[in-house]
């Protein structure tokens, strides 16, 4: 049996950031990850960091490469049919966003962890959580053919939507909130310079499309599709033709290039309350999911563990357990703000296959309001760059 202060399940953005913030405060942790390092570093997902999340990485000493290679954007374009309208985040809120891939965030955090010398075990299996309602919880797991038991003061469940942590809480404790959507995203990474210097969110008769990027040489694009879309039916030519239809406007060219990766992402909204039980604290996708429109998922995960790290510092340093007791309540305020924003962006911009012309008129009216009202534009911008006080 080994011992640590904080047992962290999952080495995604939440688990790795938590381990790093705790290390900076002299608090021990062990991070256990089911997958290999290569797999975790290559998992293509989100790409937008809120202003304050980027600053948190700076303060935590893991922002150097993000500042060198990340792309600072001062606004985004909203497109409705053939019309584009720019929202200037810097003018509306004084804040900006940083376009920097989740793969890069994860690589930077793994490098910082290895440098710290603190334990990070990849390829663990049979993870189970025990005695979470006592004051000496434990994690059992297998690693490189051996069985282990890790005694902890607290366990952080950072193991994503399909992890074991949430499922270890007895039935009846958690209240679940969910919403499914009748569409998903087909996403590609393409070896071609981005055709625009900012993100374009486009709503149209053929469905939603998004132009994003990863670097001056790499484009990331998404198309609304069915939630169970068969990727086999999408040749590279068909993907580009559909993107041309949905994003095209007069006087602008969408440049095409080799597609390096493609995948389908289902969409859901999901929250559990509370986000803690006994000595187990859930963070990130283990506790909540947002549909990707608006890019909140990764940012919420980082915000959760920031709250958790501060609460653990107050507990270890000052014996003050009020912040830990209030962890769930503090996080859920921001979580529900992001849930609403993501649901709203999603329903405003996607074509509902079961919708009717009434729905379309509501979407058009909402988009017009964003073009004509500074108050409406500011509300979107504030949510996008990250609300200060949720
Ligand atoms: P995760 O990144 O899921 O990390 C959890 C980790 O726990 C994983 O490494 C997993 O392997 C590990 N794990 C799971 N079970 C166990 C176990 N039993 N034992 C040990 N380890 C375990 N957000 C956006 O903002 N924009 C996007 O475009 C976007 N695209 C996405 C595409 C996909 C396919 C998915 C699934 C999510 C996407 N998201 C996006 C959401 C965003 O990526 C997540 O919100 C973010 O990864 C959450 O980080 P996390 O650390 O909480 O969870
Ligand atoms: C990206 C993903 C999003 O969900 C979004 O709203 C904007 C950008 C991206 O992967 O680049």
Short mmCIF file of C-alpha atoms and ligand atoms in Angstrom, two decimals:
data_model
loop_
_atom_site.label_atom_id
_atom_site.label_comp_id
_atom_site.label_asym_id
_atom_site.label_seq_id
_atom_site.Cartn_x
_atom_site.Cartn_y
_atom_site.Cartn_z
CA UNK A 1 0.00 0.00 0.00
CA UNK A 2 1.33 3.46 -0.92
CA UNK A 3 0.12 6.86 0.24
CA UNK A 4 -0.45 10.29 -1.21
CA UNK A 5 -2.40 13.40 -0.34
CA UNK A 6 -4.55 13.69 -3.48
CA UNK A 7 -5.29 10.70 -5.72
CA UNK A 8 -6.14 11.97 -9.22
CA UNK A 9 -7.99 9.67 -11.64
CA UNK A 10 -7.46 10.74 -15.27
CA UNK A 11 -4.68 12.66 -17.07
CA UNK A 12 -6.84 14.85 -19.30
CA UNK A 13 -6.68 18.64 -18.98
CA UNK A 14 -8.48 18.54 -15.59
CA UNK A 15 -6.31 15.91 -13.88
CA UNK A 16 -3.02 17.26 -15.24
CA UNK A 17 -3.81 20.88 -14.35
CA UNK A 18 -4.90 19.88 -10.85
CA UNK A 19 -1.70 17.90 -10.29
CA UNK A 20 0.34 20.86 -11.47
CA UNK A 21 -1.45 23.49 -9.34
CA UNK A 22 -1.11 21.26 -6.25
CA UNK A 23 2.58 20.64 -6.94
CA UNK A 24 3.15 24.43 -7.03
CA UNK A 25 1.68 24.59 -3.52
CA UNK A 26 3.76 21.67 -2.24
CA UNK A 27 0.83 19.24 -2.15
CA UNK A 28 1.51 15.64 -3.23
CA UNK A 29 -0.58 13.80 -5.77
CA UNK A 30 -0.51 10.65 -7.88
CA UNK A 31 -2.12 10.83 -11.32
CA UNK A 32 -3.50 7.56 -12.76
CA UNK A 33 -4.37 7.39 -16.48
CA UNK A 34 -5.96 4.48 -18.32
CA UNK A 35 -4.46 5.29 -21.73
CA UNK A 36 -0.90 5.61 -22.99
CA UNK A 37 0.99 8.92 -23.12
CA UNK A 38 0.96 8.84 -26.94
CA UNK A 39 -2.79 8.34 -27.04
CA UNK A 40 -3.52 11.15 -24.57
CA UNK A 41 -1.20 13.59 -26.36
CA UNK A 42 -2.73 12.90 -29.78
CA UNK A 43 -6.42 13.02 -28.81
CA UNK A 44 -7.80 15.77 -31.03
CA UNK A 45 -10.45 17.83 -29.25
CA UNK A 46 -10.99 21.45 -28.25
CA UNK A 47 -9.00 24.47 -29.36
CA UNK A 48 -10.13 27.70 -27.69
CA UNK A 49 -8.87 29.02 -24.35
CA UNK A 50 -10.76 31.71 -22.46
CA UNK A 51 -8.81 34.84 -21.54
CA UNK A 52 -8.58 33.98 -17.82
CA UNK A 53 -7.74 30.32 -18.47
CA UNK A 54 -4.79 31.39 -20.65
CA UNK A 55 -3.71 33.74 -17.83
CA UNK A 56 -4.02 30.93 -15.30
CA UNK A 57 -1.60 28.85 -17.42
CA UNK A 58 0.79 31.85 -17.45
CA UNK A 59 0.65 32.21 -13.67
CA UNK A 60 1.11 28.46 -13.20
CA UNK A 61 4.27 28.55 -15.32
CA UNK A 62 2.93 26.40 -18.19
CA UNK A 63 2.00 29.19 -20.61
CA UNK A 64 5.30 29.83 -22.42
CA UNK A 65 4.69 27.72 -25.55
CA UNK A 66 1.00 28.75 -25.60
CA UNK A 67 2.14 32.41 -25.75
CA UNK A 68 4.66 31.65 -28.51
CA UNK A 69 2.51 29.41 -30.70
CA UNK A 70 -1.10 30.15 -29.67
CA UNK A 71 -3.11 32.54 -31.82
CA UNK A 72 -4.68 35.47 -29.97
CA UNK A 73 -8.08 36.30 -31.48
CA UNK A 74 -9.89 39.53 -30.70
CA UNK A 75 -13.24 38.44 -32.16
CA UNK A 76 -15.23 35.89 -34.17
CA UNK A 77 -17.51 36.03 -37.20
CA UNK A 78 -21.14 34.96 -37.08
CA UNK A 79 -22.59 34.03 -40.46
CA UNK A 80 -26.27 33.64 -41.31
CA UNK A 81 -26.78 32.48 -44.88
CA UNK A 82 -24.59 34.77 -47.04
CA UNK A 83 -24.13 37.50 -44.39
CA UNK A 84 -21.18 37.72 -42.02
CA UNK A 85 -20.98 39.88 -38.93
CA UNK A 86 -17.93 40.30 -36.72
CA UNK A 87 -18.16 40.43 -32.94
CA UNK A 88 -15.18 42.34 -31.52
CA UNK A 89 -14.55 40.70 -28.14
CA UNK A 90 -11.80 43.12 -27.18
CA UNK A 91 -14.01 46.17 -27.77
CA UNK A 92 -17.07 44.59 -26.14
CA UNK A 93 -15.35 43.06 -23.08
CA UNK A 94 -11.70 44.15 -23.00
CA UNK A 95 -10.73 40.48 -23.32
CA UNK A 96 -9.49 38.11 -26.02
CA UNK A 97 -9.23 34.34 -26.56
CA UNK A 98 -6.27 32.12 -27.44
CA UNK A 99 -6.61 29.46 -30.13
CA UNK A 100 -4.33 26.65 -28.93
CA UNK A 101 -5.15 22.97 -29.33
CA UNK A 102 -6.05 20.74 -26.40
CA UNK A 103 -3.34 18.34 -27.65
CA UNK A 104 -0.77 21.09 -27.05
CA UNK A 105 -2.18 22.00 -23.61
CA UNK A 106 -1.94 18.33 -22.62
CA UNK A 107 1.64 18.00 -23.96
CA UNK A 108 2.74 21.10 -21.99
CA UNK A 109 1.13 19.80 -18.79
CA UNK A 110 2.64 16.31 -19.15
CA UNK A 111 6.08 17.87 -19.70
CA UNK A 112 5.63 19.98 -16.53
CA UNK A 113 4.53 16.92 -14.56
CA UNK A 114 7.51 14.86 -15.65
CA UNK A 115 9.79 17.75 -14.76
CA UNK A 116 8.26 17.95 -11.28
CA UNK A 117 9.17 14.32 -10.66
CA UNK A 118 5.71 13.65 -9.19
CA UNK A 119 4.04 10.35 -10.16
CA UNK A 120 2.01 10.08 -13.36
CA UNK A 121 1.15 6.49 -14.34
CA UNK A 122 -0.10 5.77 -17.84
CA UNK A 123 -1.78 2.52 -18.87
CA UNK A 124 -3.39 1.69 -15.52
CA UNK A 125 -6.40 -0.67 -15.50
CA UNK A 126 -9.09 -2.03 -13.15
CA UNK A 127 -9.32 1.28 -11.30
CA UNK A 128 -11.77 1.18 -8.37
CA UNK A 129 -12.49 3.70 -5.60
CA UNK A 130 -13.03 2.68 -1.95
CA UNK A 131 -14.11 4.21 1.38
CA UNK A 132 -15.00 7.51 -0.21
CA UNK A 133 -17.34 8.32 2.67
CA UNK A 134 -14.61 7.83 5.32
CA UNK A 135 -11.52 9.94 5.99
CA UNK A 136 -9.06 7.51 4.36
CA UNK A 137 -10.30 6.83 0.83
CA UNK A 138 -8.29 4.48 -1.41
CA UNK A 139 -7.79 3.78 -5.10
CA UNK A 140 -7.05 0.23 -6.26
CA UNK A 141 -5.59 -0.30 -9.72
CA UNK A 142 -3.39 -2.55 -11.80
CA UNK A 143 -0.21 -1.29 -13.47
CA UNK A 144 2.41 -3.22 -15.44
CA UNK A 145 1.10 -6.55 -14.15
CA UNK A 146 0.96 -5.59 -10.44
CA UNK A 147 -2.00 -4.75 -8.22
CA UNK A 148 -1.74 -1.51 -6.22
CA UNK A 149 -3.60 0.24 -3.46
CA UNK A 150 -3.14 3.97 -2.97
CA UNK A 151 -4.35 5.52 0.29
CA UNK A 152 -5.35 9.19 -0.11
CA UNK A 153 -6.76 12.11 1.85
CA UNK A 154 -9.06 12.96 -1.05
CA UNK A 155 -9.76 11.60 -4.54
CA UNK A 156 -10.22 13.87 -7.57
CA UNK A 157 -12.39 12.23 -10.24
CA UNK A 158 -10.99 13.80 -13.44
CA UNK A 159 -11.69 10.76 -15.63
CA UNK A 160 -14.11 12.23 -18.14
CA UNK A 161 -17.68 11.33 -18.99
CA UNK A 162 -17.08 7.55 -19.22
CA UNK A 163 -14.78 7.24 -16.17
CA UNK A 164 -15.26 5.23 -12.96
CA UNK A 165 -15.42 8.13 -10.50
CA UNK A 166 -18.97 9.35 -11.03
CA UNK A 167 -20.16 5.72 -11.21
CA UNK A 168 -18.58 5.06 -7.76
CA UNK A 169 -21.09 7.34 -6.03
CA UNK A 170 -24.06 5.34 -4.63
CA UNK A 171 -27.31 5.43 -6.57
CA UNK A 172 -29.68 8.13 -5.42
CA UNK A 173 -27.03 10.64 -4.29
CA UNK A 174 -26.64 12.49 -7.58
CA UNK A 175 -29.29 14.33 -9.52
CA UNK A 176 -28.70 14.14 -13.27
CA UNK A 177 -29.72 16.76 -15.81
CA UNK A 178 -29.43 15.95 -19.51
CA UNK A 179 -30.37 17.07 -23.00
CA UNK A 180 -29.66 15.19 -26.24
CA UNK A 181 -29.47 16.93 -29.64
CA UNK A 182 -30.61 15.48 -32.98
CA UNK A 183 -27.23 16.25 -34.58
CA UNK A 184 -23.46 15.87 -34.16
CA UNK A 185 -20.29 17.38 -35.64
CA UNK A 186 -18.08 15.94 -38.32
CA UNK A 187 -14.67 17.49 -37.64
CA UNK A 188 -11.56 17.57 -39.80
CA UNK A 189 -7.97 18.67 -39.42
CA UNK A 190 -6.53 19.77 -42.78
CA UNK A 191 -3.02 20.69 -43.95
CA UNK A 192 -3.98 24.06 -45.40
CA UNK A 193 -3.55 27.63 -44.17
CA UNK A 194 -6.77 28.87 -42.47
CA UNK A 195 -8.91 30.73 -45.01
CA UNK A 196 -9.77 33.43 -42.49
CA UNK A 197 -7.83 34.89 -39.59
CA UNK A 198 -10.69 34.42 -37.12
CA UNK A 199 -13.27 31.70 -36.36
CA UNK A 200 -16.44 31.66 -38.46
CA UNK A 201 -19.64 30.20 -36.97
CA UNK A 202 -22.14 29.73 -39.84
CA UNK A 203 -25.86 28.93 -39.75
CA UNK A 204 -27.63 27.98 -42.97
CA UNK A 205 -30.29 25.88 -44.65
CA UNK A 206 -27.90 22.95 -45.05
CA UNK A 207 -26.91 23.10 -41.38
CA UNK A 208 -24.14 24.52 -39.22
CA UNK A 209 -20.45 24.83 -40.15
CA UNK A 210 -17.44 26.20 -38.27
CA UNK A 211 -14.08 27.32 -39.54
CA UNK A 212 -11.33 27.15 -36.92
CA UNK A 213 -7.60 26.53 -36.95
CA UNK A 214 -4.66 25.11 -35.06
CA UNK A 215 -1.73 27.05 -36.55
CA UNK A 216 -0.88 29.20 -39.60
CA UNK A 217 -0.58 25.90 -41.56
CA UNK A 218 -3.42 23.83 -40.08
CA UNK A 219 -7.16 24.34 -40.46
CA UNK A 220 -9.80 22.75 -38.22
CA UNK A 221 -13.32 22.66 -39.63
CA UNK A 222 -16.64 21.21 -38.49
CA UNK A 223 -19.93 20.35 -40.20
CA UNK A 224 -23.26 19.58 -38.58
CA UNK A 225 -24.16 15.92 -39.29
CA UNK A 226 -26.37 13.19 -37.85
CA UNK A 227 -25.37 12.08 -34.31
CA UNK A 228 -24.65 8.57 -35.67
CA UNK A 229 -23.23 9.78 -39.00
CA UNK A 230 -21.34 7.13 -40.98
CA UNK A 231 -17.89 8.60 -41.69
CA UNK A 232 -17.49 6.05 -44.49
CA UNK A 233 -20.07 8.00 -46.51
CA UNK A 234 -17.88 11.14 -46.40
CA UNK A 235 -15.07 11.21 -48.94
CA UNK A 236 -12.66 14.12 -48.65
CA UNK A 237 -14.24 15.64 -51.76
CA UNK A 238 -17.72 15.45 -50.29
CA UNK A 239 -16.55 17.09 -47.03
CA UNK A 240 -14.92 20.00 -48.89
CA UNK A 241 -17.94 20.43 -51.19
CA UNK A 242 -20.27 20.61 -48.18
CA UNK A 243 -18.00 23.08 -46.37
CA UNK A 244 -17.92 25.24 -49.52
CA UNK A 245 -21.73 25.24 -49.62
CA UNK A 246 -22.16 26.16 -45.97
CA UNK A 247 -19.32 28.64 -45.46
CA UNK A 248 -19.08 30.22 -48.91
CA UNK A 249 -19.78 33.95 -49.36
CA UNK A 250 -19.14 36.16 -52.37
CA UNK A 251 -15.59 37.47 -52.65
CA UNK A 252 -14.09 34.92 -50.25
CA UNK A 253 -12.37 31.60 -50.95
CA UNK A 254 -12.30 28.55 -48.71
CA UNK A 255 -8.93 26.94 -49.46
CA UNK A 256 -8.85 23.14 -49.54
CA UNK A 257 -6.00 20.80 -48.61
CA UNK A 258 -5.20 17.24 -47.55
CA UNK A 259 -7.39 16.01 -44.69
CA UNK A 260 -5.16 14.61 -41.93
CA UNK A 261 -7.87 13.43 -39.53
CA UNK A 262 -11.64 13.19 -39.40
CA UNK A 263 -14.12 12.15 -36.72
CA UNK A 264 -17.71 12.47 -35.55
CA UNK A 265 -18.53 14.03 -32.16
CA UNK A 266 -21.98 13.48 -30.65
CA UNK A 267 -23.58 16.39 -28.81
CA UNK A 268 -25.05 16.37 -25.36
CA UNK A 269 -25.66 18.53 -22.34
CA UNK A 270 -25.20 16.79 -18.99
CA UNK A 271 -24.73 17.90 -15.38
CA UNK A 272 -24.65 16.04 -12.06
CA UNK A 273 -25.38 17.73 -8.76
CA UNK A 274 -23.60 17.79 -6.42
CA UNK A 275 -20.09 17.44 -7.86
CA UNK A 276 -18.77 15.88 -4.65
CA UNK A 277 -19.53 13.04 -2.29
CA UNK A 278 -17.58 12.38 0.90
CA UNK A 279 -13.90 12.66 -0.05
CA UNK A 280 -14.51 12.36 -3.81
CA UNK A 281 -14.55 15.54 -5.93
CA UNK A 282 -15.62 15.34 -9.59
CA UNK A 283 -14.08 17.80 -12.06
CA UNK A 284 -14.46 18.49 -15.79
CA UNK A 285 -16.28 16.07 -18.08
CA UNK A 286 -16.70 13.59 -15.19
CA UNK A 287 -19.31 16.01 -13.80
CA UNK A 288 -20.66 17.86 -16.84
CA UNK A 289 -20.73 17.93 -20.64
CA UNK A 290 -21.65 20.82 -22.93
CA UNK A 291 -22.26 20.64 -26.68
CA UNK A 292 -19.09 22.06 -28.30
CA UNK A 293 -20.60 25.22 -29.90
CA UNK A 294 -18.99 28.04 -27.92
CA UNK A 295 -15.93 26.02 -26.87
CA UNK A 296 -16.66 25.77 -23.15
CA UNK A 297 -15.81 22.11 -22.31
CA UNK A 298 -12.06 22.41 -21.83
CA UNK A 299 -12.35 25.80 -20.12
CA UNK A 300 -14.88 24.52 -17.59
CA UNK A 301 -12.61 21.58 -16.75
CA UNK A 302 -9.71 23.94 -15.99
CA UNK A 303 -11.94 26.29 -13.96
CA UNK A 304 -13.20 23.38 -11.81
CA UNK A 305 -9.73 22.23 -10.84
CA UNK A 306 -8.64 25.79 -10.14
CA UNK A 307 -11.44 26.01 -7.55
CA UNK A 308 -10.53 22.56 -6.21
CA UNK A 309 -6.81 23.34 -5.93
CA UNK A 310 -7.51 26.57 -4.01
CA UNK A 311 -9.91 24.70 -1.70
CA UNK A 312 -7.34 21.97 -1.00
CA UNK A 313 -4.68 24.60 -0.24
CA UNK A 314 -7.03 26.28 2.29
CA UNK A 315 -7.68 22.89 3.89
CA UNK A 316 -4.07 21.71 4.12
CA UNK A 317 -2.56 25.09 4.99
CA UNK A 318 -5.16 26.64 7.29
CA UNK A 319 -7.36 23.69 8.26
CA UNK A 320 -10.25 25.59 6.65
CA UNK A 321 -12.65 23.11 5.04
CA UNK A 322 -15.36 25.61 4.07
CA UNK A 323 -14.03 26.07 0.50
CA UNK A 324 -13.92 22.27 0.02
CA UNK A 325 -17.43 21.91 1.42
CA UNK A 326 -18.55 24.62 -1.01
CA UNK A 327 -16.68 23.20 -4.03
CA UNK A 328 -19.74 21.90 -5.85
CA UNK A 329 -21.83 25.01 -5.24
CA UNK A 330 -19.03 27.30 -6.41
CA UNK A 331 -18.40 25.29 -9.60
CA UNK A 332 -22.04 24.74 -10.47
CA UNK A 333 -22.71 28.46 -10.84
CA UNK A 334 -20.18 28.63 -13.69
CA UNK A 335 -21.20 25.23 -15.04
CA UNK A 336 -24.83 26.28 -15.45
CA UNK A 337 -23.82 29.58 -17.08
CA UNK A 338 -21.79 27.59 -19.62
CA UNK A 339 -24.58 25.02 -20.02
CA UNK A 340 -27.00 27.77 -20.92
CA UNK A 341 -24.57 29.53 -23.26
CA UNK A 342 -23.61 26.31 -25.08
CA UNK A 343 -27.25 25.21 -25.44
CA UNK A 344 -28.17 28.68 -26.73
CA UNK A 345 -25.31 28.91 -29.26
CA UNK A 346 -26.06 25.36 -30.40
CA UNK A 347 -29.79 25.82 -30.92
CA UNK A 348 -29.30 29.24 -32.55
CA UNK A 349 -26.86 27.93 -35.15
CA UNK A 350 -27.91 24.34 -36.01
CA UNK A 351 -30.66 23.15 -38.31
CA UNK A 352 -33.10 21.06 -36.28
CA UNK A 353 -34.10 18.14 -38.57
CA UNK A 354 -37.44 18.05 -36.72
CA UNK A 355 -37.79 21.83 -36.61
CA UNK A 356 -40.23 24.01 -38.55
CA UNK A 357 -40.13 27.47 -40.15
CA UNK A 358 -41.01 29.02 -36.78
CA UNK A 359 -37.68 27.75 -35.38
CA UNK A 360 -35.81 29.19 -38.37
CA UNK A 361 -37.39 32.63 -37.90
CA UNK A 362 -36.42 32.61 -34.21
CA UNK A 363 -32.81 31.82 -35.15
CA UNK A 364 -32.73 34.54 -37.80
CA UNK A 365 -34.22 37.06 -35.39
CA UNK A 366 -31.69 36.18 -32.69
CA UNK A 367 -28.79 36.58 -35.13
CA UNK A 368 -30.18 39.89 -36.36
CA UNK A 369 -30.42 41.09 -32.76
CA UNK A 370 -26.72 40.23 -32.30
CA UNK A 371 -25.90 42.30 -35.39
CA UNK A 372 -27.95 45.31 -34.37
CA UNK A 373 -27.73 45.48 -30.57
CA UNK A 374 -24.50 46.14 -28.70
CA UNK A 375 -26.13 44.80 -25.54
CA UNK A 376 -26.91 41.46 -27.21
CA UNK A 377 -23.43 41.26 -28.78
CA UNK A 378 -21.82 42.06 -25.43
CA UNK A 379 -23.75 39.26 -23.71
CA UNK A 380 -22.46 36.73 -26.25
CA UNK A 381 -18.92 38.10 -26.07
CA UNK A 382 -18.86 38.03 -22.25
CA UNK A 383 -19.88 34.39 -22.19
CA UNK A 384 -17.45 33.46 -24.96
CA UNK A 385 -14.34 35.00 -23.41
CA UNK A 386 -15.45 33.62 -20.01
CA UNK A 387 -17.64 35.35 -17.43
CA UNK A 388 -15.72 36.85 -14.56
CA UNK A 389 -18.19 36.17 -11.76
CA UNK A 390 -20.48 33.26 -12.48
P1 LIG B 1 -10.97 14.21 -20.53
O1 LIG B 1 -10.21 15.03 -21.46
O2 LIG B 1 -12.01 13.27 -21.06
O3 LIG B 1 -9.90 13.36 -19.69
C1 LIG B 1 -10.26 12.27 -18.88
C2 LIG B 1 -9.09 11.31 -18.81
O4 LIG B 1 -9.41 10.24 -17.93
C3 LIG B 1 -8.79 10.68 -20.15
O5 LIG B 1 -7.41 10.82 -20.43
C4 LIG B 1 -9.20 9.23 -19.99
O6 LIG B 1 -8.41 8.36 -20.77
C5 LIG B 1 -8.99 9.03 -18.50
N1 LIG B 1 -9.77 7.95 -17.91
C6 LIG B 1 -11.04 7.56 -18.20
N2 LIG B 1 -11.41 6.54 -17.43
C7 LIG B 1 -10.37 6.28 -16.63
C8 LIG B 1 -10.15 5.32 -15.60
N3 LIG B 1 -11.08 4.44 -15.26
N4 LIG B 1 -8.96 5.30 -14.97
C9 LIG B 1 -7.99 6.20 -15.30
N5 LIG B 1 -8.14 7.13 -16.28
C10 LIG B 1 -9.32 7.16 -16.91
N6 LIG B 1 -14.63 20.95 -26.12
C11 LIG B 1 -14.54 22.11 -26.72
O7 LIG B 1 -14.55 23.12 -26.02
N7 LIG B 1 -14.40 22.18 -28.09
C12 LIG B 1 -14.33 21.05 -28.88
O8 LIG B 1 -14.19 21.12 -30.08
C13 LIG B 1 -14.44 19.81 -28.28
N8 LIG B 1 -14.37 18.68 -29.01
C14 LIG B 1 -14.50 17.47 -28.36
C15 LIG B 1 -14.48 16.29 -29.09
C16 LIG B 1 -14.64 15.05 -28.45
C17 LIG B 1 -14.61 13.76 -29.27
C18 LIG B 1 -14.83 15.01 -27.04
C19 LIG B 1 -15.04 13.69 -26.32
C20 LIG B 1 -14.83 16.20 -26.33
C21 LIG B 1 -14.67 17.43 -26.97
N9 LIG B 1 -14.67 18.63 -26.26
C22 LIG B 1 -14.57 19.81 -26.87
C23 LIG B 1 -14.76 18.67 -24.84
C24 LIG B 1 -13.39 18.84 -24.18
O9 LIG B 1 -12.42 18.19 -24.95
C25 LIG B 1 -13.52 18.27 -22.81
O10 LIG B 1 -14.45 19.07 -22.11
C26 LIG B 1 -12.21 18.17 -22.03
O11 LIG B 1 -11.38 17.19 -22.60
C27 LIG B 1 -12.49 17.83 -20.58
O12 LIG B 1 -11.30 17.52 -19.92
P2 LIG B 1 -11.30 16.46 -18.75
O13 LIG B 1 -9.90 16.42 -18.26
O14 LIG B 1 -12.40 16.73 -17.81
O15 LIG B 1 -11.71 15.07 -19.43
C1 LIG B 2 -13.14 24.76 -31.83
C2 LIG B 2 -14.07 23.98 -31.22
C3 LIG B 2 -15.25 24.54 -30.79
O1 LIG B 2 -16.17 23.79 -30.16
C4 LIG B 2 -15.53 25.88 -30.98
O2 LIG B 2 -16.71 26.39 -30.57
C5 LIG B 2 -14.58 26.66 -31.61
C6 LIG B 2 -13.38 26.10 -32.03
C7 LIG B 2 -11.88 24.15 -32.29
O3 LIG B 2 -11.72 22.93 -32.13
O4 LIG B 2 -11.03 24.85 -32.83
#
